[in-house]
Short mmCIF file of C-alpha atoms in Angstrom, two decimals:
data_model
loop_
_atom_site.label_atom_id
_atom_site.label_comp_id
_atom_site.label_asym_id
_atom_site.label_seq_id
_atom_site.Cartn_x
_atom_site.Cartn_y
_atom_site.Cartn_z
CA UNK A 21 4.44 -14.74 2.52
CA UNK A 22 5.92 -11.23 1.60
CA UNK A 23 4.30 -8.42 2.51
CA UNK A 24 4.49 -4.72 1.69
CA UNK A 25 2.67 -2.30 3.96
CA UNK A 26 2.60 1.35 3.42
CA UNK A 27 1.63 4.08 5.80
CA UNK A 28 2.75 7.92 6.40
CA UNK A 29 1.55 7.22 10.14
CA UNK A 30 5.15 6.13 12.14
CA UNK A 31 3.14 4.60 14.81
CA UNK A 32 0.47 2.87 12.73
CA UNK A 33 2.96 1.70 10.17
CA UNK A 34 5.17 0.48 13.23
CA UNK A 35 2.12 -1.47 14.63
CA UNK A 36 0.92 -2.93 11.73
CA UNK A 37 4.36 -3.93 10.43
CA UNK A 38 4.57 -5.88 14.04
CA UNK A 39 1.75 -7.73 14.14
CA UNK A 40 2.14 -8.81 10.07
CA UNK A 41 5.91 -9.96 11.75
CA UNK A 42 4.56 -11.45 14.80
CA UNK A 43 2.10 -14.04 12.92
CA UNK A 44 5.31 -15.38 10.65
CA UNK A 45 4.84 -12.41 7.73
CA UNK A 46 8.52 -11.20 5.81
CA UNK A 47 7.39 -7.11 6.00
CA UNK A 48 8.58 -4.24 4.31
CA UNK A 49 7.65 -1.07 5.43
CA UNK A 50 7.11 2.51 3.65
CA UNK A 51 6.26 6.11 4.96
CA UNK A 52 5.70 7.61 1.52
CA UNK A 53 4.37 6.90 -2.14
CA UNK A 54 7.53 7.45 -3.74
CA UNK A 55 9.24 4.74 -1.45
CA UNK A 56 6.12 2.74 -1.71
CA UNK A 57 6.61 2.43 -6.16
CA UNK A 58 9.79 1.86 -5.67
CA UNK A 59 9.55 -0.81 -3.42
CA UNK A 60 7.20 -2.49 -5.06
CA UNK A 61 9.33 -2.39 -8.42
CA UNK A 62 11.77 -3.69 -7.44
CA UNK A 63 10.66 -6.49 -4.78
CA UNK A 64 7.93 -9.36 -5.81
CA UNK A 65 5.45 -9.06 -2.65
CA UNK A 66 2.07 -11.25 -2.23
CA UNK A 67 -0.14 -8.42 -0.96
CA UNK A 68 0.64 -5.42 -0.83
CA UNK A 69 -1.72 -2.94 2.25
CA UNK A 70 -1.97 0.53 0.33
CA UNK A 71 -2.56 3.77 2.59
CA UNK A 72 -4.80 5.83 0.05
CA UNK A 73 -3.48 9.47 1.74
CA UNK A 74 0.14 9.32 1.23
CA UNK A 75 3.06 12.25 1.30
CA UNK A 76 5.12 12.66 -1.80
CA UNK A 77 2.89 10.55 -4.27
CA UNK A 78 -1.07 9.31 -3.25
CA UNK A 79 -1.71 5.56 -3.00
CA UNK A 80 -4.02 5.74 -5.90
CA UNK A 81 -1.47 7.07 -8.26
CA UNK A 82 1.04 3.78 -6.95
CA UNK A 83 -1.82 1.53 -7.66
CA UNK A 84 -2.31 2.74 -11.00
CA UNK A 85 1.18 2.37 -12.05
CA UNK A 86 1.70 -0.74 -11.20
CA UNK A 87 -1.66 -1.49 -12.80
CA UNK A 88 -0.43 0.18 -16.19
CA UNK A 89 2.91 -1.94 -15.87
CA UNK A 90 0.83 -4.93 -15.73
CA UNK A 91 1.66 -5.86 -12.45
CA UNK A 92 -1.28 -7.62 -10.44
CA UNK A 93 -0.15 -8.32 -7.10
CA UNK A 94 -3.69 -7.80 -4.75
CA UNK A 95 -3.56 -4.59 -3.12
CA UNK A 96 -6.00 -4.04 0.13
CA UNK A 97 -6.61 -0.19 0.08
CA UNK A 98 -6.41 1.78 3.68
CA UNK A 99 -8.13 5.21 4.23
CA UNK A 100 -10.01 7.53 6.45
CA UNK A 101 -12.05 8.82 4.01
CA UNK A 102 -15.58 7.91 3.73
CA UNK A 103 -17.00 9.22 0.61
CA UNK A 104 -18.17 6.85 -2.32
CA UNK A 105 -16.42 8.75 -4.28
CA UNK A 106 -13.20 7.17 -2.69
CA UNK A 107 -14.46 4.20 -2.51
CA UNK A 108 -15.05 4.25 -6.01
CA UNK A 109 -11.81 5.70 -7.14
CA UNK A 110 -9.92 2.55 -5.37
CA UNK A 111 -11.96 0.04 -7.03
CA UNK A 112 -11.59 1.59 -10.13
CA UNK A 113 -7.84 1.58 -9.90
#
């Protein structure tokens, strides 16, 4: 199984990206949104694990294009924010 994890967090990323490797997982690893799109255009992945709060382009804004490019690979959303409002915004894209 392919994986794509994105994170702007080094260490996070790093240990996440580890333990993904160290139970048998292929893992590719971006820092940004921009890597993040382009990764995941050009790449087939099984699951993709989606930071929301990213540097150069948001999570949200990655999900949706690949959602308007009709690209449905499952996507588990990561953030620190609490409000429904978030919550709502991920489900929604």
């Amino acid at each position: 199984m392919k994986l794509l994890v994105v994170e702007d967090e080094d260490s996070l990323l790093d240990q996440v990206c580890r333990a993904f490797e160290a139970e048998g997982y292929t893992v590719d690893c971006a820092a940004d949104g921009e890597q993040a799109s382009f990764l995941e255009a050009t790449e087939a992945y099984d699951t993709i694990v989606l930071d929301i709060g990213l540097p150069v382009r948001d999570g949200l804004s990655v999900l949706r294009a690949m959602r308007d490019e009709g690209r449905d690979t499952p996507v588990l959303l990561l953030t620190a924010r609490a409000g429904w409002r978030d919550r709502v915004n991920g489900l929604d894209a």
